[in-house]
mmCIF file of C-alpha atoms in Angstrom:
data_model
loop_
_atom_site.group_PDB
_atom_site.id
_atom_site.type_symbol
_atom_site.label_atom_id
_atom_site.label_comp_id
_atom_site.label_asym_id
_atom_site.label_seq_id
_atom_site.Cartn_x
_atom_site.Cartn_y
_atom_site.Cartn_z
ATOM 1 C CA UNK A 461 23.750 -4.256 27.636
ATOM 2 C CA UNK A 462 20.645 -2.640 26.780
ATOM 3 C CA UNK A 463 19.923 0.773 26.734
ATOM 4 C CA UNK A 464 17.953 2.657 29.863
ATOM 5 C CA UNK A 465 14.410 2.902 28.812
ATOM 6 C CA UNK A 466 14.438 0.700 25.955
ATOM 7 C CA UNK A 467 11.034 -0.305 26.418
ATOM 8 C CA UNK A 468 9.662 3.075 26.439
ATOM 9 C CA UNK A 469 11.438 3.737 23.322
ATOM 10 C CA UNK A 470 10.286 0.472 21.869
ATOM 11 C CA UNK A 471 6.523 1.467 21.922
ATOM 12 C CA UNK A 472 7.669 4.812 20.708
ATOM 13 C CA UNK A 473 8.962 2.983 17.346
ATOM 14 C CA UNK A 474 5.656 0.752 17.374
ATOM 15 C CA UNK A 475 3.374 3.724 17.512
ATOM 16 C CA UNK A 476 5.466 5.690 14.561
ATOM 17 C CA UNK A 477 5.381 2.292 12.573
ATOM 18 C CA UNK A 478 1.706 1.966 13.041
ATOM 19 C CA UNK A 479 1.004 5.612 12.157
ATOM 20 C CA UNK A 480 3.219 4.810 8.781
ATOM 21 C CA UNK A 481 0.855 1.420 8.155
ATOM 22 C CA UNK A 482 -2.347 3.393 8.836
ATOM 23 C CA UNK A 483 -1.574 6.211 6.326
ATOM 24 C CA UNK A 484 -0.632 3.409 3.796
ATOM 25 C CA UNK A 485 -3.745 1.626 4.396
ATOM 26 C CA UNK A 486 -5.843 5.201 4.155
ATOM 27 C CA UNK A 487 -4.163 5.609 0.507
ATOM 28 C CA UNK A 488 -5.559 2.175 -0.679
ATOM 29 C CA UNK A 489 -9.321 2.302 -0.249
ATOM 30 C CA UNK A 490 -10.155 -0.780 -1.552
ATOM 31 C CA UNK A 491 -8.071 -2.567 1.358
ATOM 32 C CA UNK A 492 -9.029 0.171 3.905
ATOM 33 C CA UNK A 493 -12.953 -0.831 2.902
ATOM 34 C CA UNK A 494 -12.321 -4.801 3.349
ATOM 35 C CA UNK A 495 -10.564 -4.177 6.407
ATOM 36 C CA UNK A 496 -13.114 -2.086 7.996
ATOM 37 C CA UNK A 497 -15.902 -4.206 6.663
ATOM 38 C CA UNK A 498 -13.903 -7.308 8.325
ATOM 39 C CA UNK A 499 -14.046 -5.179 11.684
ATOM 40 C CA UNK A 500 -17.758 -3.814 11.442
ATOM 41 C CA UNK A 501 -19.675 -7.127 10.906
ATOM 42 C CA UNK A 502 -18.139 -9.065 13.304
ATOM 43 C CA UNK A 503 -18.748 -6.375 15.919
ATOM 44 C CA UNK A 504 -21.918 -5.988 15.167
ATOM 45 C CA UNK A 505 -22.750 -9.222 15.266
ATOM 46 C CA UNK A 506 -21.431 -9.400 18.851
ATOM 47 C CA UNK A 507 -23.234 -6.446 19.928
ATOM 48 C CA UNK A 508 -26.439 -8.175 18.388
ATOM 49 C CA UNK A 509 -25.947 -11.327 20.336
ATOM 50 C CA UNK A 510 -25.291 -9.213 23.778
ATOM 51 C CA UNK A 511 -28.332 -7.180 23.152
ATOM 52 C CA UNK A 512 -30.687 -10.128 22.244
ATOM 53 C CA UNK A 513 -29.316 -12.510 25.276
ATOM 54 C CA UNK A 514 -28.745 -9.706 27.784
ATOM 55 C CA UNK A 515 -31.060 -10.982 30.089
ATOM 56 C CA UNK A 516 -29.817 -14.558 30.014
ATOM 57 C CA UNK A 517 -26.256 -13.217 30.324
ATOM 58 C CA UNK A 518 -27.184 -11.328 33.441
ATOM 59 C CA UNK A 519 -28.927 -14.234 35.160
ATOM 60 C CA UNK A 520 -26.351 -16.893 34.062
ATOM 61 C CA UNK A 521 -24.209 -16.595 37.269
ATOM 62 C CA UNK A 522 -20.873 -18.570 37.808
ATOM 63 C CA UNK A 523 -20.443 -21.376 35.471
ATOM 64 C CA UNK A 524 -17.776 -24.182 36.348
ATOM 65 C CA UNK A 525 -16.292 -25.204 33.287
ATOM 66 C CA UNK A 526 -14.897 -28.886 32.500
ATOM 67 C CA UNK A 527 -11.038 -29.410 31.870
ATOM 68 C CA UNK A 528 -11.817 -30.179 28.432
ATOM 69 C CA UNK A 529 -13.323 -26.684 27.724
ATOM 70 C CA UNK A 530 -10.578 -24.904 29.392
ATOM 71 C CA UNK A 531 -8.049 -26.701 27.818
ATOM 72 C CA UNK A 532 -10.085 -25.903 24.336
ATOM 73 C CA UNK A 533 -9.834 -22.156 25.241
ATOM 74 C CA UNK A 534 -6.125 -22.189 25.933
ATOM 75 C CA UNK A 535 -5.338 -24.006 22.509
ATOM 76 C CA UNK A 536 -7.687 -21.457 20.736
ATOM 77 C CA UNK A 537 -5.765 -18.447 22.617
ATOM 78 C CA UNK A 538 -2.353 -20.376 21.312
ATOM 79 C CA UNK A 539 -3.743 -20.562 17.931
ATOM 80 C CA UNK A 540 -4.182 -16.947 18.101
ATOM 81 C CA UNK A 541 -0.547 -16.234 19.268
ATOM 82 C CA UNK A 542 0.671 -18.460 16.848
ATOM 83 C CA UNK A 543 -1.259 -16.613 13.605
ATOM 84 C CA UNK A 544 -0.024 -12.956 15.028
ATOM 85 C CA UNK A 545 3.564 -14.215 15.398
ATOM 86 C CA UNK A 546 3.200 -15.862 12.103
ATOM 87 C CA UNK A 547 1.901 -12.405 10.492
ATOM 88 C CA UNK A 548 4.963 -10.498 12.371
ATOM 89 C CA UNK A 549 7.354 -12.570 10.715
ATOM 90 C CA UNK A 550 5.967 -12.732 7.087
ATOM 91 C CA UNK A 551 4.814 -9.078 7.161
ATOM 92 C CA UNK A 552 7.961 -7.459 8.201
ATOM 93 C CA UNK A 553 10.910 -9.555 7.685
ATOM 94 C CA UNK A 554 13.077 -6.199 7.625
ATOM 95 C CA UNK A 555 12.659 -2.940 9.149
ATOM 96 C CA UNK A 556 12.101 0.025 6.582
ATOM 97 C CA UNK A 557 15.348 2.422 6.493
ATOM 98 C CA UNK A 558 17.254 -0.408 8.447
ATOM 99 C CA UNK A 559 20.544 1.363 8.527
ATOM 100 C CA UNK A 560 18.793 4.421 9.763
ATOM 101 C CA UNK A 561 16.631 2.709 12.181
ATOM 102 C CA UNK A 562 19.780 0.178 13.619
ATOM 103 C CA UNK A 563 22.308 3.255 14.031
ATOM 104 C CA UNK A 564 19.712 5.644 15.982
ATOM 105 C CA UNK A 565 18.381 2.794 18.261
ATOM 106 C CA UNK A 566 19.465 -0.960 19.361
ATOM 107 C CA UNK A 567 18.123 -3.978 17.840
ATOM 108 C CA UNK A 568 16.436 -4.970 20.758
ATOM 109 C CA UNK A 569 14.265 -1.657 20.499
ATOM 110 C CA UNK A 570 13.900 -2.054 16.649
ATOM 111 C CA UNK A 571 12.521 -5.635 17.358
ATOM 112 C CA UNK A 572 10.136 -4.708 19.993
ATOM 113 C CA UNK A 573 8.807 -1.420 18.163
ATOM 114 C CA UNK A 574 7.680 -3.897 15.196
ATOM 115 C CA UNK A 575 6.147 -6.243 17.973
ATOM 116 C CA UNK A 576 4.019 -3.083 19.562
ATOM 117 C CA UNK A 577 3.184 -2.083 15.787
ATOM 118 C CA UNK A 578 2.302 -5.622 14.553
ATOM 119 C CA UNK A 579 0.255 -6.380 17.913
ATOM 120 C CA UNK A 580 -1.425 -2.399 17.587
#
């Protein structure tokens, strides 16, 4: 049986793991720069297109999409979920300080925490 409040504990473990990962990335300046470039460049393109086509977006109204387009969006979303799941499985096959972690929290909480950390 799961401990009461395991979801809250999993979020706390995930935030802790995220902080640890951010510190590790911050120490490696080249990796940090490449990750920042990978986030900033697409964001600037998105903002530029939004500003450029703001009037056309406002005047578009509602659009009914064909079923093929809806299916394509669903497949794109599923592909993103697959990539994230593969990243979680390959980047973190084992938790850091496994004996300590598994003696302090149940395995469900530890697994949920790793999932939260990778999602963040």
